[in-house]
XYZ file of C-alpha atoms in Angstrom:
787
model
C 101.765 22.262 164.455
C 102.835 21.864 160.881
C 100.002 24.070 159.758
C 101.145 26.780 162.130
C 104.676 26.583 160.840
C 103.365 26.848 157.351
C 101.728 30.151 158.273
C 104.838 31.692 159.894
C 106.296 34.751 158.165
C 109.163 34.079 155.839
C 110.595 37.577 155.053
C 110.035 41.344 155.271
C 109.433 43.569 152.233
C 110.130 47.352 152.411
C 109.117 49.916 149.824
C 109.656 53.672 149.647
C 106.669 55.689 148.402
C 105.588 59.308 147.791
C 108.923 61.148 148.027
C 108.661 64.977 148.222
C 111.394 67.626 148.426
C 111.666 70.911 150.317
C 114.347 73.306 151.587
C 115.413 73.500 155.214
C 113.966 76.658 156.845
C 117.224 77.808 158.457
C 120.128 75.759 157.090
C 121.552 75.248 153.618
C 120.029 71.805 153.248
C 117.386 69.837 151.368
C 114.703 67.934 153.271
C 113.442 64.689 151.684
C 110.034 63.586 152.968
C 109.187 59.991 152.155
C 106.960 57.167 153.288
C 108.213 53.638 154.072
C 105.768 50.791 153.613
C 106.868 47.621 155.423
C 105.035 44.347 154.684
C 105.635 40.947 156.290
C 105.112 38.219 153.676
C 104.076 34.619 154.363
C 105.580 31.384 152.979
C 103.720 31.700 149.739
C 104.532 35.400 149.341
C 101.165 36.668 150.515
C 101.047 39.854 152.655
C 100.434 39.045 156.307
C 101.058 42.331 158.194
C 101.573 45.809 156.671
C 102.655 49.108 158.239
C 103.435 52.622 156.928
C 105.749 55.165 158.488
C 106.524 58.771 157.461
C 110.231 59.624 157.473
C 112.498 62.450 156.436
C 116.131 62.791 155.461
C 118.147 66.023 155.612
C 120.825 66.497 152.945
C 123.158 69.231 154.191
C 124.978 71.194 151.499
C 127.946 72.722 153.293
C 129.782 73.538 150.071
C 126.882 75.535 148.566
C 127.817 79.187 148.022
C 127.242 82.022 145.557
C 129.660 80.523 143.004
C 128.433 76.905 143.123
C 127.269 75.294 139.871
C 123.760 74.243 140.937
C 123.256 71.952 137.903
C 126.314 69.829 138.729
C 125.459 69.765 142.428
C 121.878 68.664 141.661
C 123.132 65.713 139.582
C 125.473 64.725 142.396
C 122.654 64.869 144.976
C 120.360 62.687 142.829
C 123.144 60.176 142.186
C 124.115 59.788 145.845
C 120.632 59.844 147.389
C 118.669 56.797 146.207
C 115.486 58.185 147.737
C 115.304 60.833 145.004
C 114.145 59.588 141.601
C 116.163 60.865 138.601
C 112.977 62.450 137.227
C 113.170 65.004 140.060
C 116.545 66.370 138.861
C 114.985 69.620 137.624
C 113.154 70.158 140.918
C 116.367 69.572 142.901
C 118.162 72.123 140.741
C 115.472 74.744 141.371
C 115.598 74.190 145.134
C 119.382 74.488 145.118
C 119.123 77.737 143.156
C 116.657 79.073 145.752
C 119.006 78.126 148.600
C 121.902 79.781 146.784
C 120.031 83.087 146.461
C 118.429 83.024 149.910
C 120.166 85.472 152.209
C 121.535 84.181 155.481
C 119.661 85.752 158.347
C 120.758 86.100 161.922
C 117.081 86.380 162.833
C 116.821 82.613 162.856
C 119.492 82.436 165.501
C 117.745 85.042 167.574
C 114.284 83.528 167.241
C 115.584 80.127 168.317
C 114.853 79.749 171.984
C 117.841 79.223 174.227
C 118.055 75.487 174.799
C 119.080 73.740 178.006
C 121.799 71.997 176.040
C 123.383 75.394 175.326
C 124.544 75.503 178.934
C 127.356 73.414 180.295
C 127.468 72.687 184.032
C 129.879 74.878 185.933
C 132.317 73.565 188.527
C 129.927 73.882 191.462
C 127.383 71.388 190.137
C 129.525 68.663 188.588
C 128.943 65.184 190.069
C 130.527 61.810 189.426
C 127.236 59.901 189.631
C 124.743 59.703 186.793
C 121.093 60.508 187.456
C 118.259 58.074 186.687
C 114.624 59.004 186.179
C 113.629 55.950 188.236
C 115.330 57.373 191.326
C 113.628 60.762 191.247
C 111.997 60.198 194.649
C 115.422 59.693 196.248
C 116.633 62.994 194.778
C 113.558 64.810 196.089
C 114.275 63.484 199.605
C 117.735 65.066 199.434
C 116.021 68.471 199.147
C 114.954 68.130 202.789
C 118.529 67.674 204.082
C 121.284 70.247 204.675
C 122.481 72.703 202.016
C 125.123 70.418 200.505
C 122.658 67.552 200.150
C 120.121 69.966 198.663
C 122.690 71.009 196.078
C 123.411 67.337 195.291
C 119.726 66.480 194.931
C 119.030 69.540 192.765
C 122.050 68.759 190.581
C 120.855 65.204 189.925
C 117.377 66.465 189.006
C 119.006 69.056 186.751
C 120.824 66.254 184.908
C 117.435 64.721 184.161
C 115.831 68.044 183.190
C 118.536 68.759 180.628
C 117.140 65.922 178.540
C 113.843 67.200 177.040
C 112.544 63.635 176.906
C 112.375 63.607 180.712
C 110.409 66.826 181.088
C 107.013 65.224 180.446
C 107.618 62.708 183.230
C 109.044 65.320 185.616
C 106.004 67.530 185.172
C 103.821 64.694 186.407
C 105.799 64.633 189.678
C 104.194 67.626 191.365
C 105.890 66.842 194.673
C 109.343 67.181 193.115
C 108.557 70.493 191.432
C 106.867 71.848 194.555
C 109.899 70.909 196.660
C 112.273 72.568 194.207
C 110.198 75.773 194.171
C 110.033 75.815 197.984
C 113.794 75.305 198.416
C 114.543 78.045 195.897
C 112.152 80.451 197.600
C 113.488 79.770 201.111
C 117.192 79.060 200.644
C 118.398 80.974 197.565
C 120.271 83.505 199.709
C 122.185 80.776 201.533
C 123.923 79.294 198.499
C 124.537 80.674 195.021
C 125.189 77.133 193.754
C 121.813 75.938 195.029
C 119.967 78.938 193.569
C 121.714 78.544 190.230
C 121.028 74.802 189.955
C 117.312 75.046 190.778
C 116.910 78.043 188.460
C 118.543 75.940 185.725
C 115.893 73.242 186.239
C 113.005 75.668 185.808
C 114.844 77.257 182.895
C 114.725 73.867 181.151
C 110.936 73.924 181.477
C 110.746 77.547 180.285
C 112.454 76.543 177.037
C 109.125 75.081 175.870
C 106.006 77.212 175.612
C 103.696 74.444 176.835
C 105.467 74.442 180.235
C 105.265 78.219 180.820
C 102.086 77.776 182.834
C 103.947 75.456 185.203
C 106.775 77.964 185.761
C 104.259 80.755 186.298
C 102.262 78.621 188.720
C 105.251 78.364 191.077
C 105.954 82.135 190.663
C 109.502 81.443 189.538
C 109.579 84.573 187.317
C 108.885 86.934 190.234
C 111.454 85.059 192.343
C 114.075 85.473 189.596
C 113.401 89.236 189.516
C 114.056 89.366 193.285
C 117.242 87.304 192.884
C 118.587 89.599 190.163
C 117.807 92.747 192.164
C 119.496 91.307 195.259
C 122.596 90.184 193.334
C 123.013 93.623 191.767
C 122.981 95.207 195.215
C 125.554 92.642 196.420
C 127.721 93.529 193.421
C 127.661 97.208 194.402
C 128.694 96.325 197.958
C 131.577 94.188 196.673
C 132.734 97.030 194.462
C 132.644 99.531 197.347
C 134.536 97.204 199.660
C 137.149 96.469 197.026
C 137.623 100.168 196.280
C 138.102 100.956 199.966
C 140.795 98.303 200.363
C 142.478 99.404 197.164
C 142.499 103.013 198.351
C 143.906 102.001 201.744
C 146.623 99.955 200.049
C 147.542 102.839 197.718
C 147.790 105.300 200.607
C 150.056 102.958 202.607
C 151.894 101.101 199.858
C 154.653 100.000 202.271
C 152.212 98.057 204.414
C 152.443 94.453 203.225
C 149.440 93.354 205.262
C 147.199 95.805 203.411
C 148.603 94.570 200.117
C 147.930 90.917 200.971
C 144.452 91.756 202.194
C 143.682 93.607 198.980
C 144.943 90.711 196.835
C 142.945 88.228 198.884
C 139.788 90.328 198.540
C 140.379 90.621 194.807
C 140.671 86.831 194.384
C 137.552 86.269 196.464
C 135.693 88.909 194.478
C 136.653 87.306 191.170
C 135.498 83.846 192.272
C 132.215 85.228 193.611
C 131.717 87.224 190.429
C 131.963 84.123 188.230
C 129.255 82.325 190.212
C 127.057 85.409 190.404
C 127.208 86.005 186.655
C 126.252 82.362 186.041
C 123.205 82.829 188.273
C 122.295 86.126 186.572
C 122.646 84.543 183.169
C 120.326 81.611 183.775
C 117.775 83.780 185.629
C 117.669 86.244 182.732
C 117.375 83.422 180.197
C 114.398 82.072 182.081
C 112.771 85.523 182.147
C 113.514 86.016 178.464
C 111.702 82.790 177.653
C 108.728 83.776 179.801
C 108.621 87.222 178.150
C 107.170 85.495 175.105
C 103.858 86.485 176.676
C 103.532 90.289 176.509
C 101.467 90.363 179.717
C 104.306 88.679 181.584
C 106.744 91.095 179.938
C 104.674 94.034 181.182
C 104.920 92.708 184.755
C 108.701 92.566 184.376
C 108.771 96.151 183.136
C 106.724 97.262 186.134
C 109.435 95.719 188.306
C 112.131 97.811 186.574
C 113.661 95.120 184.369
C 115.085 97.660 181.892
C 117.116 99.490 184.546
C 118.475 96.173 185.846
C 119.530 95.041 182.384
C 121.226 98.334 181.555
C 123.125 98.142 184.834
C 124.454 94.679 183.907
C 125.866 96.094 180.647
C 128.911 97.215 182.651
C 130.005 93.570 183.104
C 132.699 91.847 181.064
C 131.286 88.319 180.670
C 130.340 88.068 176.990
C 127.814 85.252 177.420
C 125.969 87.223 180.096
C 126.123 90.358 177.937
C 124.656 88.426 174.996
C 121.604 87.455 177.068
C 121.219 91.031 178.390
C 121.464 92.639 174.938
C 119.059 90.047 173.477
C 116.590 90.842 176.243
C 116.936 94.601 175.694
C 116.433 94.097 171.972
C 113.172 92.276 172.600
C 112.011 94.991 175.003
C 113.046 97.867 172.718
C 110.107 97.433 170.359
C 107.832 99.065 172.957
C 107.873 102.840 173.405
C 107.936 102.779 177.207
C 110.943 100.461 177.307
C 112.740 102.530 174.693
C 112.202 105.638 176.833
C 113.609 103.805 179.861
C 116.710 102.955 177.842
C 117.088 106.603 176.877
C 116.867 107.684 180.535
C 119.468 105.142 181.673
C 121.909 106.109 178.859
C 121.941 102.570 177.523
C 123.442 103.714 174.194
C 126.628 104.876 175.899
C 127.087 101.435 177.478
C 126.259 99.617 174.247
C 128.863 101.665 172.386
C 131.494 100.045 174.608
C 130.644 96.655 173.094
C 131.526 97.722 169.543
C 133.506 96.351 167.944
C 134.044 93.040 169.780
C 135.383 89.598 168.896
C 132.185 87.812 169.928
C 130.362 87.856 166.589
C 126.888 87.019 167.918
C 127.139 89.643 170.668
C 128.265 92.226 168.124
C 125.407 91.375 165.763
C 122.783 91.483 168.536
C 124.140 94.816 169.796
C 123.840 96.292 166.304
C 120.258 95.055 166.029
C 119.378 96.680 169.337
C 121.017 99.947 168.243
C 119.074 99.763 164.982
C 115.804 99.531 166.929
C 116.823 102.500 169.062
C 118.046 104.574 166.108
C 114.476 105.320 165.028
C 114.330 107.776 167.948
C 115.817 111.247 167.336
C 117.116 111.780 170.878
C 118.743 108.338 170.929
C 120.465 109.087 167.626
C 121.969 112.137 169.333
C 123.230 109.874 172.125
C 124.784 107.581 169.519
C 126.692 110.469 167.987
C 127.849 111.661 171.410
C 129.028 108.121 172.200
C 131.294 108.258 169.096
C 129.397 105.485 167.340
C 129.757 106.988 163.851
C 133.467 106.061 163.456
C 132.871 102.660 165.105
C 129.999 101.820 162.776
C 132.021 103.078 159.818
C 134.820 100.657 160.692
C 132.291 97.785 160.773
C 131.378 98.411 157.119
C 134.485 96.410 156.265
C 132.943 93.351 157.992
C 130.601 91.766 155.468
C 128.572 90.028 158.190
C 127.807 93.309 159.992
C 127.772 95.643 156.982
C 124.043 95.873 156.393
C 123.149 96.490 160.041
C 125.866 99.144 160.380
C 124.722 100.814 157.172
C 121.105 100.995 158.351
C 122.091 102.654 161.641
C 124.369 105.111 159.823
C 121.511 105.882 157.446
C 119.243 106.810 160.348
C 121.961 109.042 161.820
C 122.499 110.706 158.421
C 118.823 111.728 158.313
C 119.661 114.534 160.753
C 121.453 117.468 159.093
C 123.342 118.168 162.326
C 125.288 114.926 162.073
C 126.008 114.640 158.349
C 129.277 116.576 158.512
C 130.714 114.040 161.011
C 130.899 111.395 158.281
C 133.552 113.388 156.419
C 136.055 112.764 159.245
C 135.649 108.971 159.139
C 136.449 106.200 156.689
C 132.748 105.799 155.946
C 132.476 107.661 152.617
C 135.503 106.019 150.913
C 134.128 102.591 151.912
C 130.667 103.464 150.608
C 132.139 104.644 147.299
C 134.087 101.377 146.971
C 130.888 99.435 147.563
C 129.080 101.497 144.927
C 131.784 100.837 142.341
C 132.050 97.144 143.300
C 128.387 96.710 142.379
C 129.327 97.072 138.719
C 126.139 96.889 136.704
C 124.213 95.022 139.393
C 121.430 96.708 141.312
C 122.646 98.386 144.487
C 121.232 97.643 147.927
C 118.671 100.252 148.841
C 120.412 100.908 152.193
C 123.681 101.737 150.440
C 122.309 104.225 147.925
C 119.962 105.780 150.518
C 122.890 106.547 152.811
C 124.858 107.973 149.880
C 121.932 110.228 148.882
C 121.699 111.638 152.411
C 125.439 112.258 152.706
C 125.587 113.935 149.287
C 123.316 116.672 150.673
C 126.158 117.856 152.951
C 128.869 120.089 151.492
C 131.892 118.589 153.269
C 130.680 115.030 152.571
C 130.074 115.949 148.925
C 133.691 117.091 148.562
C 134.915 113.725 149.871
C 132.545 111.873 147.516
C 133.826 113.807 144.503
C 137.517 113.328 145.339
C 139.507 111.726 142.547
C 137.190 110.352 139.898
C 134.224 109.979 142.252
C 131.818 112.211 140.335
C 132.975 110.901 136.977
C 132.343 107.281 138.008
C 128.913 108.132 139.439
C 127.925 109.945 136.235
C 129.102 107.015 134.159
C 126.998 104.550 136.162
C 123.912 106.773 136.265
C 123.892 107.492 132.531
C 124.745 103.960 131.461
C 122.189 102.178 133.672
C 119.671 105.067 133.797
C 119.842 104.683 137.554
C 117.382 107.178 139.079
C 118.733 106.857 142.641
C 122.348 107.443 141.632
C 121.134 110.431 139.623
C 119.356 111.674 142.751
C 122.660 111.430 144.606
C 124.368 113.410 141.817
C 121.626 116.035 142.019
C 122.351 116.474 145.728
C 126.046 116.884 144.952
C 125.274 119.611 142.389
C 123.627 121.929 144.904
C 126.861 122.848 146.730
C 128.672 126.017 145.707
C 132.424 126.044 145.293
C 134.780 123.479 143.777
C 132.163 120.701 143.835
C 129.783 122.558 141.531
C 132.619 123.475 139.151
C 133.292 119.756 138.552
C 129.935 119.518 136.776
C 131.112 121.686 133.871
C 132.494 118.549 132.186
C 129.127 116.784 132.431
C 126.638 119.481 131.367
C 126.419 118.085 127.834
C 125.809 114.523 129.073
C 123.015 115.731 131.336
C 121.410 117.954 128.687
C 121.382 115.048 126.252
C 119.055 113.148 128.625
C 116.354 115.849 128.424
C 114.264 114.158 125.746
C 110.785 112.708 125.442
C 112.242 109.225 125.003
C 113.733 109.029 128.504
C 111.733 107.967 131.562
C 110.194 110.912 133.404
C 111.761 109.982 136.765
C 115.238 110.054 135.256
C 114.598 113.301 133.344
C 113.370 114.975 136.551
C 116.682 114.256 138.283
C 118.711 115.402 135.266
C 116.722 118.634 135.037
C 117.098 119.194 138.775
C 120.853 118.709 138.504
C 121.150 121.172 135.609
C 118.940 123.684 137.438
C 121.393 123.614 140.359
C 124.354 124.572 138.143
C 124.447 128.321 138.716
C 128.010 128.613 137.377
C 129.133 131.970 135.859
C 131.403 130.268 133.304
C 128.578 128.125 131.896
C 127.250 129.264 128.511
C 123.587 128.340 128.869
C 122.657 129.831 125.497
C 124.994 127.396 123.748
C 123.576 124.462 125.734
C 119.973 125.400 124.871
C 120.771 125.721 121.163
C 122.971 122.648 120.814
C 120.564 120.272 122.575
C 117.391 122.033 121.336
C 116.003 122.362 124.818
C 113.768 125.426 124.277
C 110.970 123.537 122.428
C 111.073 120.770 125.046
C 110.857 123.274 127.926
C 108.008 125.179 126.291
C 105.988 122.034 125.527
C 106.323 120.805 129.076
C 104.908 124.056 130.512
C 101.423 123.199 129.308
C 99.240 122.138 132.256
C 98.684 118.392 132.148
C 101.439 117.748 129.612
C 103.408 115.757 132.197
C 103.541 114.977 135.913
C 103.630 118.051 138.165
C 107.117 117.105 139.396
C 108.522 117.315 135.873
C 106.704 120.569 135.053
C 108.033 122.148 138.241
C 111.611 121.137 137.391
C 111.150 122.707 133.949
C 110.084 126.007 135.608
C 113.094 125.887 137.953
C 115.374 125.159 134.992
C 113.973 128.201 133.120
C 114.632 130.331 136.193
C 118.249 129.171 136.273
C 119.033 129.748 132.591
C 117.220 133.123 132.628
C 120.099 134.565 134.638
C 121.873 134.834 131.258
C 120.750 137.821 129.095
C 120.827 135.963 125.829
C 118.977 132.962 127.272
C 116.278 135.183 128.745
C 115.802 136.864 125.343
C 115.716 133.504 123.565
C 113.063 132.177 125.942
C 110.987 135.361 125.759
C 110.930 135.269 121.942
C 109.840 131.615 122.001
C 106.608 132.541 123.789
C 107.451 130.968 127.128
C 106.118 133.901 129.190
C 102.452 133.458 128.120
C 102.875 129.749 128.772
C 104.105 130.544 132.294
C 101.119 132.824 132.905
C 98.774 130.062 131.760
C 100.550 127.641 134.090
C 100.289 130.186 136.912
C 96.528 130.298 136.413
C 96.309 126.512 136.481
C 98.566 126.078 139.546
C 97.618 129.179 141.541
C 96.811 127.046 144.628
C 100.299 125.477 144.649
C 102.733 127.787 146.449
C 105.798 126.065 145.047
C 104.717 126.567 141.434
C 103.713 130.178 142.091
C 107.017 130.983 143.807
C 109.177 129.508 141.032
C 107.149 131.150 138.235
C 107.397 134.549 139.983
C 111.154 134.004 140.224
C 111.276 133.516 136.427
C 109.443 136.836 136.013
C 111.969 138.427 138.370
C 114.837 137.202 136.188
C 113.072 138.395 133.032
C 112.498 141.970 134.278
C 116.068 142.072 135.529
C 117.357 142.090 131.947
C 116.690 145.030 129.632
C 116.285 142.669 126.685
C 113.214 141.008 128.187
C 111.840 143.729 130.459
C 109.632 145.253 127.727
C 108.149 141.885 126.892
C 107.152 141.277 130.503
C 105.922 144.801 131.279
C 104.249 145.875 128.019
C 103.235 142.697 126.243
C 101.942 140.514 129.089
C 99.740 140.793 132.158
C 102.521 139.496 134.425
C 102.709 142.754 136.469
C 98.981 142.502 137.235
C 99.461 138.954 138.532
C 102.401 140.123 140.617
C 100.313 142.903 142.157
C 97.693 140.319 143.129
C 100.390 138.165 144.712
C 102.319 140.881 146.541
C 100.388 140.235 149.749
C 100.277 136.434 149.505
C 100.313 134.443 152.734
C 103.581 132.725 151.716
C 106.555 134.816 152.853
C 108.833 133.476 150.091
C 106.327 134.463 147.394
C 105.922 137.952 148.913
C 109.671 138.455 148.988
C 110.308 137.534 145.340
C 107.148 139.335 144.200
C 108.023 142.623 145.937
C 111.544 142.639 144.512
C 110.164 142.060 141.018
C 107.579 144.841 141.397
C 110.242 147.263 142.664
C 112.168 146.807 139.408
C 109.019 147.260 137.318
C 108.059 150.396 139.287
C 111.440 152.014 138.576
C 111.288 151.113 134.889
C 107.658 151.876 133.970
C 105.994 155.021 135.393
C 102.430 153.889 134.740
C 102.874 150.521 136.432
C 104.860 152.281 139.137
C 101.830 154.398 140.090
C 99.577 151.345 140.136
C 102.053 149.476 142.330
C 102.453 152.436 144.674
C 98.686 152.847 144.947
C 98.244 149.175 145.778
C 101.041 149.294 148.340
C 99.541 152.418 149.834
C 96.111 150.806 150.077
C 97.650 147.771 151.760
C 99.675 149.779 154.279
C 96.590 151.809 155.197
C 94.118 148.978 154.728
C 93.435 148.479 158.416
C 92.775 152.162 158.998
C 90.583 152.438 155.879
C 88.582 149.375 156.818
C 87.987 150.745 160.312
C 86.828 154.129 159.033
C 84.628 152.769 156.223
C 82.958 150.155 158.431
C 82.451 152.444 161.444
C 78.796 152.472 162.402
C 77.286 155.153 164.579
C 75.684 153.896 167.743
C 71.943 154.304 168.037
C 70.879 157.412 169.968
C 74.214 159.153 169.365
C 73.728 161.811 166.663
C 77.359 162.749 166.486
C 80.357 160.452 166.170
C 82.112 161.961 169.192
C 79.128 163.154 171.198
C 77.292 166.445 171.227
C 80.072 168.498 172.685
C 82.727 166.947 170.432
C 84.994 166.396 173.419
C 88.710 166.065 172.963
C 90.000 162.649 171.920
C 92.717 162.841 174.519
C 91.836 160.508 177.331
C 88.440 159.673 175.851
C 89.023 158.239 172.398
C 91.507 156.832 169.909
C 93.405 159.145 167.614
C 92.382 157.070 164.584
C 88.762 157.861 165.405
C 89.303 161.578 164.498
C 89.256 161.843 160.676
C 89.006 165.623 160.912
C 92.618 165.687 162.110
C 93.729 164.566 158.642
C 92.148 167.483 156.767
C 94.420 170.208 155.429
C 93.796 173.563 153.739
C 96.358 172.554 151.064
C 94.088 169.791 149.860
C 96.868 167.183 149.965
C 94.761 164.891 152.096
C 91.432 163.863 150.607
C 88.145 164.240 152.403
C 87.657 160.492 152.753
C 90.707 160.182 154.926
C 92.893 158.455 152.317
C 96.251 159.737 151.078
C 96.449 160.384 147.364
C 98.850 158.373 145.168
C 100.605 161.639 144.245
C 101.370 162.283 147.879
C 102.677 158.731 148.170
C 104.884 159.261 145.114
C 106.381 162.479 146.519
C 106.727 160.813 149.868
C 108.775 157.965 148.418
C 110.865 160.151 146.136
C 112.052 162.209 149.101
C 110.486 165.507 147.978
C 108.822 165.862 151.387
C 112.241 166.188 152.988
C 113.245 164.628 156.261
C 109.645 164.138 157.343
C 109.330 161.148 155.036
C 109.342 157.653 156.514
C 110.401 155.753 153.392
C 113.453 155.942 151.220
C 113.454 155.676 147.451
C 112.607 152.434 145.713
C 116.178 151.934 144.633
C 117.389 152.131 148.216
C 114.799 149.579 149.304
C 115.599 147.110 146.564
C 117.422 143.952 147.596
C 118.190 141.281 144.991
C 115.963 138.247 145.452
C 117.725 135.011 146.237
C 116.829 131.896 144.284
C 113.881 130.258 146.146
C 114.661 126.765 147.345
C 112.496 124.053 145.864
C 110.445 122.205 148.430
C 108.208 120.374 145.989
C 108.934 116.729 145.326
C 112.402 115.765 146.570
C 114.017 118.494 148.649
C 117.843 118.364 148.377
C 118.280 118.673 152.142
C 115.728 116.032 153.045
C 116.571 112.323 153.432
C 115.259 110.147 150.631
C 114.402 107.015 152.602
C 113.088 107.141 156.157
C 112.658 103.483 157.021
C 115.218 100.992 155.884
C 112.984 97.968 156.170
C 110.161 99.274 153.920
C 112.291 101.674 151.847
C 109.647 104.322 152.452
C 110.346 107.952 151.677
């Protein structure tokens, strides 16, 4: 006995080992993982029994925000938590810095499955007694009694199911689950309370993926779909009955009986509505959990789940609406469901929910609208539902700002809707956000929306109000911000007072056109300058002062820079060539041969060809440079080759240029007229030259040379074009001289063409479609910032 007492344990020794740190995935908290080693020591201090256990401690940092001093907070954490060794101070500081910079995401809230504990029992299922897992058989027996006893039994089982620890044991009791499923299937129409309570029980199981097979086995999902469909029909009947009694009361307002009956019906309706919405809510939550499996979700869609959900959007209960909108958001990622939402005008009903005081409902609604806003037709519905001013007002709410901005960005991609932003508070708020960024990098959603809006004339005027343009220029030039410069470039394309504001900034922009600046930034600066077709602007002075001519000439060499930059240089030359003195300056510098060389290199690129031809058009327009183009270069020959190009824009500019050359130079005029004549008659000439006589037919029109009338085409009779005056040649082609007289009007009223001068219409500046088009949105997908 004494020996046994000597071997009894004397005390317990605990030791903490292998402590590691991590951040909490959703909360602002540190997670300390550690291992506890417990050893029972004997009388002499020897180890008798040892055990290890892994533990964790969560250190929540509620005070952590963007302005917190992470170094001080790290020292405080290490001092107060004895599990963390002082040597880990640097690691704690780094984790705190990560938490500080990590953006809060509402996705975590949405991805978290709805828990049974999120629901509180409503009045119909509250009981004084407390359920015990040991008495489960008694509760199951109650399910075989009358309706009230069934409700009591189901309520007691529900109390057990709300505790996740009991679910494993309940799932083993197949008799209980089978009885619950049977009662729900047979008696759900008899009592809303009974249906709601049993649905709650199966909802508790659906909150865990491993129990989905059980819920599916009892076909609870299909039963919930039937319940929802039936309740929606009941709701319509209640509404009709209430409207009838209201109408009867309004027609006979003196009848007190009708008034009392209407009030009684209204009270009954309101009480029924509360219970019905509770049932709808839990049934939808159960279905939402089961929809984790896309095959199950497809079955729901086949049973018209989208139409049911959209119909419920008319309700007022915010908790029910939150479940409905969450469900629709999950469904909206599939094309078929999105199309169903478009057919049922879901956007119009969602617009009613914005703005609202329920923050989570508002956020979920915005996320659903964002999913839908990728569709063009649904964006039109959003505009018709007056969502633009509502979303603009939400920009003031920091929690909803990014979502609102993304939806507005998608709407602004359509040119039809851009002008609507000018009538809201959207643009002033966006400008404040831009200026509040200071020298920090702007969010891509913010600047993308600004770039799109700047492409609209009325929006551009609002942007430039006050010192708007001046502040944008200051930021762009100081930070070399390419995206802000792109926004400024869009602003510069609008004629009127907006373009005139750029006169004060021409020098600043021209100063950026150097080899030292980044090409992306120079492209935007060049594009902005090229848009400034302002009569009061002295381009010659700008070119001289900033020595731009050598830069422009050097960049015209094929391969000297990226094609985007070379194209902007060509467009810039076309803009400055409007001025006589500038055109002469550029011509003397040898830019025209460089343009012809570039034309040869880029002849397959329609945009390059069109812009180079426009430069030639500007050059021949001025007397000072006309001789250089016509007599010293082969530009007219290139223009003749291009006059019948497949691109309509190239043909237009080319023909106008050739018309000027034809009036100025007689020799080139004849060549141009001959080529035009050959083109106009090309089809006829080709038919005549390629006509082959049929075998066995010695003469073209038969032996008797029968009349062409009724038997042949008039174009098949070349002899009709012969004349004793010799004006028409024997090969059936009109001579260039005839064509000249024909155009000059010497043939009198029989001519079909007026003089060249009467045909001439000044060519408009071709719009650049290469690279970034001013009217196109810059970003197309907010999440990937793609273009």
